[in-house]
Amino acid sequence: MEVLLAQPRGFCAGVVRAIETVERALEKYGPPVYVRHEIVHNKYVVESLKNKGAIFVENLSEVPTKAVTVFSAHGVARSVEEEAAARGLPVLNATCPLVTKVHNQGKRYMSKGRALVLIGHAGHPEVEGTMGQVPGPVLLVQDVDDVAALTLHADTPVAYITQTTLSVDDTKDIILALQQRFTDIQGPDTRDICYATQNRQSAVRDLSKLVDVILVVGATNSSNSNRLREIGTEVGVASYLIADGSELNAEWLKDAKTVGITAGASAPEVLVDDVIEALRRIGPVAVSVLPGREENIEFRLPSELTTA
Ligand code: SF4
């Protein structure tokens, strides 16, 4: 069996920074370190950090007084920041700088008196964080139908921002619908949407032209991993989202000569290796990596961790 690996795949700079923030916090302050929400949406990553002394909570009320607290890569609402400040919790903010950039865009548009539309998935922690960061109402749209259902007048000054784990391709129809609906509309340059999301989606499209089956390594609650699987399915290649090699089903591969593998931005490479190992247990495999866009973006750690 031939195995082709998408390039790029797996960890993005925001995920690397978030995980390193927890690891460095554990080294600097000693365990336990509390993390609000899964630092990134991957069970393996969360379990590894738990083993090193991180404690994951959903609410700050679960964090003891004065305990070092990390906010996840997805970002948090202002109310969460205020609660942490009111309780005097020492906070390390691992919100991805690209998510913070979206928060700032939203604040800027709102300060100019525009009605703010957020393109994203209801209930996703990043969306909840973004909605809670801007000081005013945010209109969430998930698809083109939601745009039609907006009750604003056509001449209302409107601006839109987007969830980072949606690519340029994901948002273009919704943006077009917004532009057709409103006469005075502004939005960020679409190239501003996360580079990693776009690159991984482009890579899976390239991969899909060459393979019979696509395996996406990632968690079921990872928005960008789900999207990678959807793209494979949309272009007509049987695509499966699996956490690791244990979830591989030999039935999926019975007619496949070439298998493509990619991984969501929160999935570590060790899990890709695990899937390859599982394939080897089915039969001999030859692995090669597709050429693809090179990524060399790095984000600086929170300043508390870079000063003595
Ligand atoms: S996917 Fe993009 S926005 Fe999300 S953490 Fe990675 S770099 Fe940041």
Short mmCIF file of C-alpha atoms and ligand atoms in Angstrom, two decimals:
data_model
loop_
_atom_site.label_atom_id
_atom_site.label_comp_id
_atom_site.label_asym_id
_atom_site.label_seq_id
_atom_site.Cartn_x
_atom_site.Cartn_y
_atom_site.Cartn_z
CA MET A 1 0.00 0.00 0.00
CA GLU A 2 1.23 3.47 -0.82
CA VAL A 3 0.84 6.11 1.88
CA LEU A 4 1.06 9.81 1.04
CA LEU A 5 1.39 12.39 3.80
CA ALA A 6 -0.08 15.86 3.23
CA GLN A 7 2.27 18.78 3.66
CA PRO A 8 1.76 20.81 5.79
CA ARG A 9 -0.21 18.85 8.36
CA GLY A 10 -0.55 18.84 12.14
CA PHE A 11 0.70 21.41 14.63
CA CYS A 12 0.48 25.10 13.77
CA ALA A 13 2.44 27.87 15.47
CA GLY A 14 -0.49 28.76 17.76
CA VAL A 15 -0.77 25.20 19.05
CA VAL A 16 2.99 24.89 19.58
CA ARG A 17 2.95 28.14 21.56
CA ALA A 18 -0.04 27.07 23.68
CA ILE A 19 1.45 23.69 24.61
CA GLU A 20 4.83 25.25 25.33
CA THR A 21 3.14 27.84 27.54
CA VAL A 22 1.79 25.08 29.78
CA GLU A 23 5.05 23.14 29.75
CA ARG A 24 7.15 26.20 30.59
CA ALA A 25 4.68 27.27 33.28
CA LEU A 26 4.99 23.84 34.89
CA GLU A 27 8.79 24.19 34.83
CA LYS A 28 8.84 27.75 36.13
CA TYR A 29 6.14 27.59 38.80
CA GLY A 30 5.97 23.83 39.45
CA PRO A 31 2.80 21.72 39.30
CA PRO A 32 -0.07 22.06 39.47
CA VAL A 33 -0.84 24.60 36.77
CA TYR A 34 -4.53 25.10 35.97
CA VAL A 35 -5.67 25.32 32.36
CA ARG A 36 -9.07 26.69 31.46
CA HIS A 37 -10.55 24.44 28.77
CA GLU A 38 -8.53 21.90 26.76
CA ILE A 39 -5.37 23.84 25.86
CA VAL A 40 -5.88 22.60 22.28
CA HIS A 41 -8.51 20.15 21.08
CA ASN A 42 -6.53 16.93 21.33
CA LYS A 43 -6.90 14.25 23.99
CA TYR A 44 -3.34 12.96 23.61
CA VAL A 45 -1.93 16.45 24.17
CA VAL A 46 -4.23 17.05 27.14
CA GLU A 47 -3.36 13.68 28.72
CA SER A 48 0.40 14.29 28.27
CA LEU A 49 0.11 17.65 30.02
CA LYS A 50 -2.02 16.13 32.78
CA ASN A 51 0.75 13.63 33.39
CA LYS A 52 3.17 16.52 33.84
CA GLY A 53 0.92 18.21 36.41
CA ALA A 54 -1.59 20.34 34.47
CA ILE A 55 -5.17 20.36 35.73
CA PHE A 56 -7.86 21.14 33.17
CA VAL A 57 -11.03 22.95 34.25
CA GLU A 58 -13.96 24.49 32.40
CA ASN A 59 -14.68 27.24 34.94
CA LEU A 60 -12.35 29.50 36.87
CA SER A 61 -14.42 28.76 39.99
CA GLU A 62 -12.63 25.38 40.00
CA VAL A 63 -9.21 27.06 40.29
CA PRO A 64 -7.89 27.48 43.83
CA THR A 65 -6.87 30.96 45.04
CA LYS A 66 -3.52 32.17 43.66
CA ALA A 67 -3.02 29.11 41.42
CA VAL A 68 -1.24 29.75 38.11
CA THR A 69 -3.88 29.66 35.37
CA VAL A 70 -3.49 29.32 31.61
CA PHE A 71 -6.13 30.41 29.09
CA SER A 72 -6.35 28.04 26.12
CA ALA A 73 -5.39 28.81 22.49
CA HIS A 74 -9.05 29.46 21.65
CA GLY A 75 -9.24 32.68 23.66
CA VAL A 76 -11.69 33.75 26.36
CA ALA A 77 -14.42 36.33 26.86
CA ARG A 78 -13.67 39.52 28.79
CA SER A 79 -15.89 38.25 31.61
CA VAL A 80 -13.42 35.39 32.12
CA GLU A 81 -10.47 37.80 32.18
CA GLU A 82 -12.35 39.98 34.66
CA GLU A 83 -13.18 37.03 36.87
CA ALA A 84 -9.50 36.01 36.92
CA ALA A 85 -8.45 39.57 37.75
CA ALA A 86 -11.08 39.87 40.49
CA ARG A 87 -9.80 36.65 42.05
CA GLY A 88 -6.17 37.74 41.67
CA LEU A 89 -5.25 34.63 39.69
CA PRO A 90 -1.84 34.79 38.00
CA VAL A 91 -2.81 34.25 34.36
CA LEU A 92 -0.74 33.17 31.37
CA ASN A 93 -2.71 33.85 28.24
CA ALA A 94 -2.08 31.18 25.57
CA THR A 95 -4.70 32.63 23.21
CA CYS A 96 -3.29 32.31 19.69
CA PRO A 97 -2.11 35.73 18.49
CA LEU A 98 -4.20 35.23 15.34
CA VAL A 99 -7.32 34.84 17.49
CA THR A 100 -6.38 37.97 19.43
CA LYS A 101 -6.03 39.74 16.10
CA VAL A 102 -9.65 38.83 15.28
CA HIS A 103 -10.73 40.18 18.69
CA ASN A 104 -8.98 43.46 17.94
CA GLN A 105 -10.50 43.69 14.47
CA GLY A 106 -13.96 43.19 15.99
CA LYS A 107 -13.35 45.89 18.62
CA ARG A 108 -12.12 48.31 15.97
CA TYR A 109 -15.16 47.80 13.74
CA MET A 110 -17.52 48.16 16.66
CA SER A 111 -15.83 51.35 17.86
CA LYS A 112 -16.58 52.79 14.42
CA GLY A 113 -20.27 52.14 14.98
CA ARG A 114 -20.64 49.17 12.65
CA ALA A 115 -22.97 46.25 13.27
CA LEU A 116 -20.64 43.29 13.76
CA VAL A 117 -21.16 39.92 12.10
CA LEU A 118 -19.05 36.93 13.14
CA ILE A 119 -18.77 34.04 10.70
CA GLY A 120 -18.25 30.91 12.81
CA HIS A 121 -19.67 27.84 14.55
CA ALA A 122 -22.10 28.37 17.43
CA GLY A 123 -20.79 27.02 20.71
CA HIS A 124 -17.13 26.75 19.64
CA PRO A 125 -14.93 28.14 22.43
CA GLU A 126 -13.18 30.51 20.02
CA VAL A 127 -16.54 31.94 18.93
CA GLU A 128 -17.68 32.30 22.54
CA GLY A 129 -14.41 34.05 23.39
CA THR A 130 -14.64 36.41 20.41
CA MET A 131 -18.29 37.25 21.11
CA GLY A 132 -17.35 37.98 24.69
CA GLN A 133 -14.37 40.16 23.79
CA VAL A 134 -16.13 42.82 21.76
CA PRO A 135 -18.16 45.35 23.75
CA GLY A 136 -21.55 45.01 22.08
CA PRO A 137 -23.85 42.63 20.25
CA VAL A 138 -22.34 40.20 17.76
CA LEU A 139 -24.46 38.60 15.05
CA LEU A 140 -23.27 35.04 14.48
CA VAL A 141 -23.76 33.59 11.01
CA GLN A 142 -22.93 29.97 10.25
CA ASP A 143 -24.06 29.79 6.63
CA VAL A 144 -25.61 31.71 3.75
CA ASP A 145 -29.14 31.15 5.11
CA ASP A 146 -28.17 32.92 8.33
CA VAL A 147 -27.11 35.94 6.26
CA ALA A 148 -30.55 36.07 4.62
CA ALA A 149 -32.16 35.87 8.06
CA LEU A 150 -30.32 38.94 9.47
CA THR A 151 -32.85 41.61 10.37
CA LEU A 152 -30.60 44.60 9.61
CA HIS A 153 -31.50 47.20 6.97
CA ALA A 154 -29.53 46.98 3.73
CA ASP A 155 -27.88 50.36 4.38
CA THR A 156 -26.74 49.56 7.95
CA PRO A 157 -22.95 49.96 8.22
CA VAL A 158 -21.79 46.38 8.77
CA ALA A 159 -18.45 44.68 9.36
CA TYR A 160 -17.58 41.01 9.54
CA ILE A 161 -14.90 38.97 11.24
CA THR A 162 -14.34 35.22 11.05
CA GLN A 163 -13.45 32.24 13.22
CA THR A 164 -9.81 31.43 12.51
CA THR A 165 -10.38 27.75 11.81
CA LEU A 166 -12.43 28.61 8.74
CA SER A 167 -10.40 29.03 5.59
CA VAL A 168 -10.76 31.59 2.81
CA ASP A 169 -12.63 28.89 0.87
CA ASP A 170 -15.01 28.19 3.77
CA THR A 171 -16.03 31.80 4.18
CA LYS A 172 -16.13 33.09 0.62
CA ASP A 173 -19.79 32.26 -0.08
CA ILE A 174 -20.93 33.77 3.21
CA ILE A 175 -18.84 36.91 2.63
CA LEU A 176 -20.28 37.21 -0.87
CA ALA A 177 -23.83 36.89 0.52
CA LEU A 178 -23.04 39.61 3.08
CA GLN A 179 -21.62 41.88 0.39
CA GLN A 180 -24.71 41.39 -1.74
CA ARG A 181 -27.01 42.06 1.20
CA PHE A 182 -25.36 45.22 2.60
CA THR A 183 -24.31 48.36 0.73
CA ASP A 184 -21.77 49.52 3.34
CA ILE A 185 -19.75 46.54 4.49
CA GLN A 186 -16.16 46.09 5.60
CA GLY A 187 -14.11 43.07 6.52
CA PRO A 188 -10.49 42.15 7.06
CA ASP A 189 -8.29 41.09 4.20
CA THR A 190 -9.19 37.42 3.69
CA ARG A 191 -5.48 36.58 3.71
CA ASP A 192 -5.63 37.55 7.39
CA ILE A 193 -7.53 34.41 8.25
CA CYS A 194 -5.23 31.86 9.82
CA TYR A 195 -2.39 30.78 7.51
CA ALA A 196 -2.36 27.29 9.05
CA THR A 197 -6.02 26.59 8.34
CA GLN A 198 -5.68 27.66 4.73
CA ASN A 199 -2.45 25.71 4.18
CA ARG A 200 -3.82 22.47 5.68
CA GLN A 201 -6.99 22.72 3.62
CA SER A 202 -5.07 23.40 0.39
CA ALA A 203 -2.78 20.45 1.20
CA VAL A 204 -5.70 18.06 1.71
CA ARG A 205 -7.18 19.17 -1.61
CA ASP A 206 -3.86 18.37 -3.32
CA LEU A 207 -3.72 15.05 -1.48
CA SER A 208 -7.26 14.14 -2.50
CA LYS A 209 -6.27 14.11 -6.20
CA LEU A 210 -3.82 11.29 -5.59
CA VAL A 211 -5.41 8.90 -3.11
CA ASP A 212 -8.31 6.46 -2.73
CA VAL A 213 -8.92 7.09 0.97
CA ILE A 214 -8.05 9.95 3.31
CA LEU A 215 -7.35 9.50 7.01
CA VAL A 216 -7.48 12.73 9.01
CA VAL A 217 -5.74 12.45 12.36
CA GLY A 218 -7.49 14.67 14.88
CA ALA A 219 -10.12 14.97 17.57
CA THR A 220 -13.87 14.94 16.94
CA ASN A 221 -14.18 18.29 18.76
CA SER A 222 -11.46 19.89 16.64
CA SER A 223 -13.12 22.25 14.18
CA ASN A 224 -10.24 22.32 11.71
CA SER A 225 -9.82 18.51 11.75
CA ASN A 226 -13.51 18.01 10.98
CA ARG A 227 -13.20 20.47 8.15
CA LEU A 228 -10.28 18.55 6.64
CA ARG A 229 -12.39 15.39 6.62
CA GLU A 230 -15.32 17.28 5.08
CA ILE A 231 -13.13 18.62 2.28
CA GLY A 232 -11.98 15.10 1.41
CA THR A 233 -15.60 13.91 1.36
CA GLU A 234 -16.75 16.93 -0.70
CA VAL A 235 -14.25 16.16 -3.43
CA GLY A 236 -15.43 12.57 -3.51
CA VAL A 237 -12.73 10.69 -1.59
CA ALA A 238 -13.81 8.46 1.31
CA SER A 239 -12.44 10.36 4.32
CA TYR A 240 -12.31 9.36 7.98
CA LEU A 241 -11.41 11.32 11.11
CA ILE A 242 -9.50 9.18 13.59
CA ALA A 243 -7.87 10.04 16.91
CA ASP A 244 -5.05 7.51 16.47
CA GLY A 245 -4.16 4.11 14.98
CA SER A 246 -6.54 2.23 17.29
CA GLU A 247 -9.51 3.74 15.43
CA LEU A 248 -8.35 2.54 12.02
CA ASN A 249 -10.83 0.19 10.35
CA ALA A 250 -9.31 -2.25 7.84
CA GLU A 251 -12.66 -2.32 5.97
CA TRP A 252 -12.08 1.28 4.80
CA LEU A 253 -8.93 0.20 2.99
CA LYS A 254 -9.98 -3.00 1.30
CA ASP A 255 -10.09 -1.47 -2.20
CA ALA A 256 -7.47 1.22 -1.58
CA LYS A 257 -4.09 1.22 -3.28
CA THR A 258 -3.08 4.68 -2.09
CA VAL A 259 -3.96 6.10 1.31
CA GLY A 260 -3.56 9.78 2.16
CA ILE A 261 -2.94 11.00 5.70
CA THR A 262 -3.23 14.48 7.08
CA ALA A 263 -3.62 15.87 10.60
CA GLY A 264 -5.52 18.76 12.15
CA ALA A 265 -3.62 21.71 13.60
CA SER A 266 -3.95 20.33 17.14
CA ALA A 267 -2.84 16.76 16.34
CA PRO A 268 0.78 15.82 17.15
CA GLU A 269 2.95 13.98 14.61
CA VAL A 270 3.32 11.04 17.00
CA LEU A 271 -0.34 10.20 16.28
CA VAL A 272 0.33 10.26 12.51
CA ASP A 273 3.17 7.77 13.18
CA ASP A 274 0.73 5.69 15.21
CA VAL A 275 -1.69 5.53 12.27
CA ILE A 276 1.15 4.51 9.92
CA GLU A 277 2.07 1.75 12.37
CA ALA A 278 -1.55 0.57 12.36
CA LEU A 279 -1.46 0.48 8.54
CA ARG A 280 1.72 -1.60 8.67
CA ARG A 281 -0.12 -4.18 10.76
CA ILE A 282 -2.55 -4.59 7.83
CA GLY A 283 0.15 -4.91 5.15
CA PRO A 284 3.43 -3.50 3.83
CA VAL A 285 3.38 0.25 3.27
CA ALA A 286 5.62 2.71 1.41
CA VAL A 287 5.38 6.19 2.93
CA SER A 288 6.19 9.44 1.12
CA VAL A 289 5.54 13.09 1.90
CA LEU A 290 3.95 15.34 -0.71
CA PRO A 291 5.68 18.59 -1.55
CA GLY A 292 3.77 21.50 -0.05
CA ARG A 293 3.94 24.96 1.40
CA GLU A 294 6.70 25.47 3.93
CA GLU A 295 5.72 27.07 7.21
CA ASN A 296 8.23 28.90 9.37
CA ILE A 297 5.95 30.99 11.55
CA GLU A 298 6.71 31.11 15.27
CA PHE A 299 4.85 33.02 17.97
CA ARG A 300 6.59 34.42 21.03
CA LEU A 301 5.61 32.92 24.39
CA PRO A 302 3.76 35.06 26.96
CA SER A 303 6.26 37.56 28.39
CA GLU A 304 5.92 36.16 31.95
CA LEU A 305 7.68 33.02 30.68
CA THR A 306 10.47 34.73 28.81
CA THR A 307 11.60 36.95 31.70
CA ALA A 308 13.49 35.55 34.69
S1 SF4 B 1 -5.16 27.12 13.73
FE1 SF4 B 1 -4.45 29.22 13.31
S2 SF4 B 1 -5.59 30.52 14.75
FE2 SF4 B 1 -5.79 28.39 15.46
S3 SF4 B 1 -4.11 28.16 16.92
FE3 SF4 B 1 -3.33 27.51 14.92
S4 SF4 B 1 -2.33 29.33 14.08
FE4 SF4 B 1 -3.68 30.01 15.72
#
